[in-house]
mmCIF file of C-alpha atoms in Angstrom:
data_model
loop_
_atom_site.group_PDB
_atom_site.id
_atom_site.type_symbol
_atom_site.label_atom_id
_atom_site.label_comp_id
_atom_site.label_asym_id
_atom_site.label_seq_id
_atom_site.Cartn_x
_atom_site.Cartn_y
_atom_site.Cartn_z
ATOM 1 C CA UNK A 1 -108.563 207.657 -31.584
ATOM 2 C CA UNK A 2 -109.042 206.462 -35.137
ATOM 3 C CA UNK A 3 -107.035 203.662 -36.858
ATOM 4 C CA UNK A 4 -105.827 206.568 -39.282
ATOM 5 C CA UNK A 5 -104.469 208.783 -36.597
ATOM 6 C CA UNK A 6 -100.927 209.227 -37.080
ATOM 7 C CA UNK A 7 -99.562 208.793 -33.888
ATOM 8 C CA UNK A 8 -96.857 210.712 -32.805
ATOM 9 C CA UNK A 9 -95.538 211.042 -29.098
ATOM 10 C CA UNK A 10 -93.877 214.597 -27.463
ATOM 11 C CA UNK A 11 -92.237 212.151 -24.618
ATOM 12 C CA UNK A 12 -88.607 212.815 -24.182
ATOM 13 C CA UNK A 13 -87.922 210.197 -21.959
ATOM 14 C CA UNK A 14 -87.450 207.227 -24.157
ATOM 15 C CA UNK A 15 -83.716 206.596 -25.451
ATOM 16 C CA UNK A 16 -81.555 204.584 -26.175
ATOM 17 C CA UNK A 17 -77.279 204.729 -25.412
ATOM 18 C CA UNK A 18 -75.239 203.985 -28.645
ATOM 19 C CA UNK A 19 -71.796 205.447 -26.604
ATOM 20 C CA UNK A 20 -70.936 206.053 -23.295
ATOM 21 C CA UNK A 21 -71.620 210.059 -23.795
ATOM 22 C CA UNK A 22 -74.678 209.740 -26.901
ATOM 23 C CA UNK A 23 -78.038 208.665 -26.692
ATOM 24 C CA UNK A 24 -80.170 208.195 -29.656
ATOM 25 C CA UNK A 25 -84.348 209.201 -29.924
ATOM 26 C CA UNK A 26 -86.890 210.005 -32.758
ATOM 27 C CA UNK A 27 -86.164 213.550 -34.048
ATOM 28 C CA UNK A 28 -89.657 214.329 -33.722
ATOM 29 C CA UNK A 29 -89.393 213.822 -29.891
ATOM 30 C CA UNK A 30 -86.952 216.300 -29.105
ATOM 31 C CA UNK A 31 -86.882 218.573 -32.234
ATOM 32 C CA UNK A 32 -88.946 221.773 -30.175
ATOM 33 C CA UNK A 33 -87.819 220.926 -26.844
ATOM 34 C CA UNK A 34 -84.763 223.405 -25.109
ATOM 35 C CA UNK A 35 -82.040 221.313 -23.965
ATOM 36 C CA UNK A 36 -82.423 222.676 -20.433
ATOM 37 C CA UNK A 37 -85.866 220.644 -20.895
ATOM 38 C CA UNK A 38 -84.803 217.542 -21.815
ATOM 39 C CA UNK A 39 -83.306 214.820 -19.208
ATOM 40 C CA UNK A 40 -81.919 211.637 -19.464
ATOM 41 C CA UNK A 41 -82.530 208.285 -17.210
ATOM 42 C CA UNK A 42 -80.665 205.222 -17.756
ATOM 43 C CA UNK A 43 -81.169 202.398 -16.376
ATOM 44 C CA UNK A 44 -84.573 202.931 -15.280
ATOM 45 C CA UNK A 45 -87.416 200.294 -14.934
ATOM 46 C CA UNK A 46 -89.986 202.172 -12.869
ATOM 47 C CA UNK A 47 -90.555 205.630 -13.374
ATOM 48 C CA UNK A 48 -92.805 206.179 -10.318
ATOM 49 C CA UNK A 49 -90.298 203.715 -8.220
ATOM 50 C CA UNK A 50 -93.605 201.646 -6.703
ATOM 51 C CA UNK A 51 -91.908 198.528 -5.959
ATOM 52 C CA UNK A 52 -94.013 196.521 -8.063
ATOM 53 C CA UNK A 53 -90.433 195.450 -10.163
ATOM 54 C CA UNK A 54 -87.540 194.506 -8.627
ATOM 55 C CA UNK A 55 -84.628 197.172 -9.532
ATOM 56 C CA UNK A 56 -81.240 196.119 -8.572
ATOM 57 C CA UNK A 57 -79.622 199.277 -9.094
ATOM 58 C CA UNK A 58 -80.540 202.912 -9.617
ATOM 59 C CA UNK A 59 -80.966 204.540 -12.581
ATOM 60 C CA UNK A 60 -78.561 207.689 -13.721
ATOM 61 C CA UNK A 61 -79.473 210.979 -14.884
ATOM 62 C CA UNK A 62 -77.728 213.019 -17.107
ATOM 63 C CA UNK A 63 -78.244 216.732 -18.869
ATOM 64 C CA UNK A 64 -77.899 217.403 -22.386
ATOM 65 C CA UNK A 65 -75.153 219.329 -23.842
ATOM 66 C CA UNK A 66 -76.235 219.033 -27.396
ATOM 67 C CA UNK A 67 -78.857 217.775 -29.951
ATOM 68 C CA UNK A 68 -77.927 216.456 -33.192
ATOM 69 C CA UNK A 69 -81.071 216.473 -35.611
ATOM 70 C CA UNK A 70 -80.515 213.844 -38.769
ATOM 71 C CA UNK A 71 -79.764 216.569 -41.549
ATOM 72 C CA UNK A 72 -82.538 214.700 -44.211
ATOM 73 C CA UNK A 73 -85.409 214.926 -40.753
ATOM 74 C CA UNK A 74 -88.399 215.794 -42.173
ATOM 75 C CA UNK A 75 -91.617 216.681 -40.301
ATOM 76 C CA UNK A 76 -95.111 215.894 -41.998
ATOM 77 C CA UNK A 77 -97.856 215.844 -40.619
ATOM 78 C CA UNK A 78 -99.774 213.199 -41.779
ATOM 79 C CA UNK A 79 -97.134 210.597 -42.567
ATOM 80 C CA UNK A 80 -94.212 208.966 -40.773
ATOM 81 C CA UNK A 81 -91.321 211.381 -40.600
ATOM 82 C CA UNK A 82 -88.537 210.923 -42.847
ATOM 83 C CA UNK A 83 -85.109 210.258 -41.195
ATOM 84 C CA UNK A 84 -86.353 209.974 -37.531
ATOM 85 C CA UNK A 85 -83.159 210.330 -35.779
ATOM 86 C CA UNK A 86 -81.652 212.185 -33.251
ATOM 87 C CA UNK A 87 -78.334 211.989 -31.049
ATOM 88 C CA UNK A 88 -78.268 213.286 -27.768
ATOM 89 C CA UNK A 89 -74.358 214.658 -26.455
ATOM 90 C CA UNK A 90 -74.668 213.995 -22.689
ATOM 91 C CA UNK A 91 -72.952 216.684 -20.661
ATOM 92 C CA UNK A 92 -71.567 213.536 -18.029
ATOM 93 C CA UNK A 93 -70.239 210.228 -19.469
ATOM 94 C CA UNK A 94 -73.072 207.323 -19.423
ATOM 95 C CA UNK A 95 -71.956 204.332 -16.392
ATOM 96 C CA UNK A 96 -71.194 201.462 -17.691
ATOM 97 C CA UNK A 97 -72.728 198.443 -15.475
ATOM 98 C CA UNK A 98 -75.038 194.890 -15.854
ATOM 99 C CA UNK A 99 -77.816 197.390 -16.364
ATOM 100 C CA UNK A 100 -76.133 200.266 -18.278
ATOM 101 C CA UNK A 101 -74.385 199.429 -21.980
ATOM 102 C CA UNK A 102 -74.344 201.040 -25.028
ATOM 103 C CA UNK A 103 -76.474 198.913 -27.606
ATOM 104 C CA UNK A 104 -74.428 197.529 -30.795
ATOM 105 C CA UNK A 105 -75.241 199.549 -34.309
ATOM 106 C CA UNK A 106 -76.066 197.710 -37.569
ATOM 107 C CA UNK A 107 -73.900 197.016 -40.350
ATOM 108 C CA UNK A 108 -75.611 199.478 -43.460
ATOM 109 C CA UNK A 109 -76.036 195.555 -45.124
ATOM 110 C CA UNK A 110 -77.751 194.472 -42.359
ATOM 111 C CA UNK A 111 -80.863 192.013 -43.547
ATOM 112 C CA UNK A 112 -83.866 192.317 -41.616
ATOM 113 C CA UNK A 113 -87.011 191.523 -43.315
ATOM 114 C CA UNK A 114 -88.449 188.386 -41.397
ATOM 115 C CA UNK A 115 -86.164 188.766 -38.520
ATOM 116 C CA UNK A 116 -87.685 188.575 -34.958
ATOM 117 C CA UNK A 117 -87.530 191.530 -33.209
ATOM 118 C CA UNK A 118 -88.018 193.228 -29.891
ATOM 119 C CA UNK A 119 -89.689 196.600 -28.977
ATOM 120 C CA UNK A 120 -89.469 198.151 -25.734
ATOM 121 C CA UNK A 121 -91.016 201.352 -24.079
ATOM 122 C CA UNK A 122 -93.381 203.486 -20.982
ATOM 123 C CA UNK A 123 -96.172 203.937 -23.500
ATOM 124 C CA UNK A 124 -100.132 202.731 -23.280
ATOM 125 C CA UNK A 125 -100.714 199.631 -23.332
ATOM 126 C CA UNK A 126 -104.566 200.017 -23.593
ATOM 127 C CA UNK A 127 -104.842 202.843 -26.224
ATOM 128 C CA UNK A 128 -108.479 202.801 -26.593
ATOM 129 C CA UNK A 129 -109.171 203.831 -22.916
ATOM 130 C CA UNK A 130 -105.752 204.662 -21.279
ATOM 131 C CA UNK A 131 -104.991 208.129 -20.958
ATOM 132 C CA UNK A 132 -101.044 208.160 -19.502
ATOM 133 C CA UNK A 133 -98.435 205.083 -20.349
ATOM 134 C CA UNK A 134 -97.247 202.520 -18.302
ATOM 135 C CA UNK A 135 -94.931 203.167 -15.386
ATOM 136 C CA UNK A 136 -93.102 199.683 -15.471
ATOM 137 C CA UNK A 137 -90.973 199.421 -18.752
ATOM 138 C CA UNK A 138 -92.815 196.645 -21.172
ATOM 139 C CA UNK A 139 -91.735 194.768 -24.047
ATOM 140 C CA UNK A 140 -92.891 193.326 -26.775
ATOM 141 C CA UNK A 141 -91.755 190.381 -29.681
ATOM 142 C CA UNK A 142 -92.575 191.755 -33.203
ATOM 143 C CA UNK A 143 -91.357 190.274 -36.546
ATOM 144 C CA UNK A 144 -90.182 192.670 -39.325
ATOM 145 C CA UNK A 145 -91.462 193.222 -42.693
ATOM 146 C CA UNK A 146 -90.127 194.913 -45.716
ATOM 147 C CA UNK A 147 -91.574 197.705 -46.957
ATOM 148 C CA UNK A 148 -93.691 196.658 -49.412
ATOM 149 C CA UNK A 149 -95.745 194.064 -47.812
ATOM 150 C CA UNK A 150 -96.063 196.764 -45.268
ATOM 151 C CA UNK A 151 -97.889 199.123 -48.113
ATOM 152 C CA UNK A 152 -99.528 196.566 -48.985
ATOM 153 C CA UNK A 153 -100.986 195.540 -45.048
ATOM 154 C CA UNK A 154 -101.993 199.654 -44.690
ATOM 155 C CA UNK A 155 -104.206 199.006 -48.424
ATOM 156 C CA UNK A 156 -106.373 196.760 -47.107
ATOM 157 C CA UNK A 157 -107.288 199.052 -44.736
ATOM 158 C CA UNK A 158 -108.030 201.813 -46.864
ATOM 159 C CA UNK A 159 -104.908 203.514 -45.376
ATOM 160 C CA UNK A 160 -102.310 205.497 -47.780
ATOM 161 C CA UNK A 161 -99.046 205.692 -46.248
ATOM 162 C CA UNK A 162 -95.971 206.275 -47.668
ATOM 163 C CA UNK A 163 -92.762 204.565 -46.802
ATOM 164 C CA UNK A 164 -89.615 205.348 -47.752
ATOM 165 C CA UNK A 165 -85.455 203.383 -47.594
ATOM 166 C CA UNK A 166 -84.875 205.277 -44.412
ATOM 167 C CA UNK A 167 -88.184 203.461 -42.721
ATOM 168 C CA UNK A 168 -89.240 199.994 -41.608
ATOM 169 C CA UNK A 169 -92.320 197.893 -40.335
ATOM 170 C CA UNK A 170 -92.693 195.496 -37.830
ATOM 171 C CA UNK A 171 -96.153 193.901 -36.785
ATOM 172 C CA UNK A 172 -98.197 190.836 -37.228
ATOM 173 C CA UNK A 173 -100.927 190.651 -39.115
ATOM 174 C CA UNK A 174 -103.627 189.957 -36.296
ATOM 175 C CA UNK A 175 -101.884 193.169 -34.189
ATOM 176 C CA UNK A 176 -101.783 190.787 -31.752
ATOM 177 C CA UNK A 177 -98.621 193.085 -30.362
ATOM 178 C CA UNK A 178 -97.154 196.807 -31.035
ATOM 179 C CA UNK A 179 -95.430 200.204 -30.133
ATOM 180 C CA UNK A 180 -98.334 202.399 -29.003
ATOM 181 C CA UNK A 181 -98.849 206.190 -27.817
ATOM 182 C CA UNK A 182 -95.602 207.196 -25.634
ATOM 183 C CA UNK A 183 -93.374 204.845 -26.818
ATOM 184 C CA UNK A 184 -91.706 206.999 -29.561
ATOM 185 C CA UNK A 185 -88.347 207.328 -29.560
ATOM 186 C CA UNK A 186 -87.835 203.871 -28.006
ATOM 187 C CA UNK A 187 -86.085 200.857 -29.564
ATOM 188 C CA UNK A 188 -86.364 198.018 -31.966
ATOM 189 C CA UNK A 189 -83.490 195.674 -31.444
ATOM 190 C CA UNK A 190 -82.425 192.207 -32.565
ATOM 191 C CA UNK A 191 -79.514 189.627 -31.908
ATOM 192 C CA UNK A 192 -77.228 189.944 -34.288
ATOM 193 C CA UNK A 193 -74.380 187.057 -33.869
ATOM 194 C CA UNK A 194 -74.691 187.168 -30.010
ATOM 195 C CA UNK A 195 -74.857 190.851 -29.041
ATOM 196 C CA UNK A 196 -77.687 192.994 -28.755
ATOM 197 C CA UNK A 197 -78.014 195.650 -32.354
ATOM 198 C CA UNK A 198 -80.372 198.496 -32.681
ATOM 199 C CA UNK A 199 -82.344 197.611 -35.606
ATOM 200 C CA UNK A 200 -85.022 200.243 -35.912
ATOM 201 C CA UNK A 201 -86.376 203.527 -33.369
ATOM 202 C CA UNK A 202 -89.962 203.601 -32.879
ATOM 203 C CA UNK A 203 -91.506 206.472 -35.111
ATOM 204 C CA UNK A 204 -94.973 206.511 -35.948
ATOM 205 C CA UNK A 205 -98.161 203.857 -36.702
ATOM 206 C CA UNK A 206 -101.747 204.448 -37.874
ATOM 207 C CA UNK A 207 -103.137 202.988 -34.309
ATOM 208 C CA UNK A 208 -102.078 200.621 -31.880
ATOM 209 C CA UNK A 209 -101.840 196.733 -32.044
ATOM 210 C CA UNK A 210 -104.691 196.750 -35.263
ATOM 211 C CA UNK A 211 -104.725 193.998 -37.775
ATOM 212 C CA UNK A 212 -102.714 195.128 -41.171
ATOM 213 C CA UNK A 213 -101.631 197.976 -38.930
ATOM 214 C CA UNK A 214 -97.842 197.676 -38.056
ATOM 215 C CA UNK A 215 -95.404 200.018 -35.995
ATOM 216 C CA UNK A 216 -93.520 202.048 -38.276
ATOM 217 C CA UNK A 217 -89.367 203.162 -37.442
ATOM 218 C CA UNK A 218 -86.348 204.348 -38.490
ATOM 219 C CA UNK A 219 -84.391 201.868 -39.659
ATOM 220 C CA UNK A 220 -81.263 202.485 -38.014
ATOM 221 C CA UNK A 221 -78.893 200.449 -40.462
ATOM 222 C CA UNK A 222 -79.770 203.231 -43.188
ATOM 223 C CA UNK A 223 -77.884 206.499 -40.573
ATOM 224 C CA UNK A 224 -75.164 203.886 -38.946
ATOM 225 C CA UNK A 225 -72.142 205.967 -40.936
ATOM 226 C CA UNK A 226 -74.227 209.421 -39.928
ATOM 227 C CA UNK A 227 -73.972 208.496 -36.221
ATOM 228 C CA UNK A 228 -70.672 207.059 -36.240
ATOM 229 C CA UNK A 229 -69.491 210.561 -37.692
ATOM 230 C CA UNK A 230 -71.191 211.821 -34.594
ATOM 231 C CA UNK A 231 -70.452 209.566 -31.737
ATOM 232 C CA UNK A 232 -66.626 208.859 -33.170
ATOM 233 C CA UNK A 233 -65.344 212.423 -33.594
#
């Protein structure tokens, strides 16, 4: 793949719980896919269930009663999508265990430029010769940038993307670490005063883990009052 591919993931099985009966995803993910299609796992380490990590309890499943698309989502096909956010109704109500919680959402005034983050997901984590993702969930440290410098990182590789309030970078310069192919849809998170806050979802990148080249999300602080309308009503 070349460092200017967009790249976007079809997965539906990255998400994140933000109540005991939503789960939030990228738009893009699940914006063609029937809601008899799409299923839910929480709690889940191993996919496959090898035994190669230790999983101390199982992992639910859960159908889909309903898909709430971000009204402002906006496909295009050669940029990052704007407003990559979707909520998930869940037809049963989520457990709520060590390894089950909903994640904290950002205040709208939330500050993140500079703050470390991290980034979690099933997708490759070679993306130059891996065709499938990873079985065992990974994770990944990444610190965030504001949008500019992140214009700025793409220029100097001859890249021309276009950011907008609604987005956010995170990345070093090196690539030494990022969100690849398969991880869409995933989370960006931070600790906020103690707890665990859903900074960002992972959205789109021009490659994987290349210098100048960061992961690009939603920046979830920007749709906090549009999924508390959602989740609270």
């Amino acid at each position: 793949m070349r460092n200017v591919d967009l790249l976007r993931s079809e997965l539906t099985d990255i998400i994140i719980s933000v109540s005991l009966k939503f789960v939030a995803t990228a738009a893009h993910c699940i914006v063609r896919a029937k809601l008899h299609d799409i299923i839910v796992y929480l709690g889940e380490l191993d996919t496959q269930d090898t035994g190669a990590v230790l999983e101390l309890a199982p992992a639910e499943l859960h159908r889909v009663r309903r898909k709430r698309i971000h009204p402002k989502f906006q496909f295009r096909l050669t940029q990052p999508d704007r407003f990559d956010i979707a909520l998930l109704e869940l037809v049963t109500e989520a457990g709520y265990s060590f390894h089950i919680l909903p994640i904290c959402l950002p205040e709208s005034d939330l500050k993140l430029r500079g703050r470390e983050a991290i980034v979690a997901g099933w997708g490759k984590t070679k993306p130059s010769t891996e065709l499938m993702g990873t079985n065992i969930l990974r994770s990944a440290s990444v610190p965030i940038l504001d949008i500019e410098e992140c214009i700025s990182w793409h220029k100097t590789k001859q890249i021309k993307v276009e950011l907008y309030e609604e987005m956010l970078c995170a990345g070093y310069a090196d690539g030494r670490q990022d969100a690849c192919l398969g991880d869409s849809g995933g989370p960006l998170i931070i600790l906020e005063e103690g707890r665990w806050t859903l900074a960002g979802i992972i959205s789109a990148g021009f490659g994987c883990g290349e210098p100048h080249q960061p992961g690009i999300y939603h920046s979830v602080a920007t749709t906090t009052d549009w999924i508390k309308s959602i989740i609270y009503t």
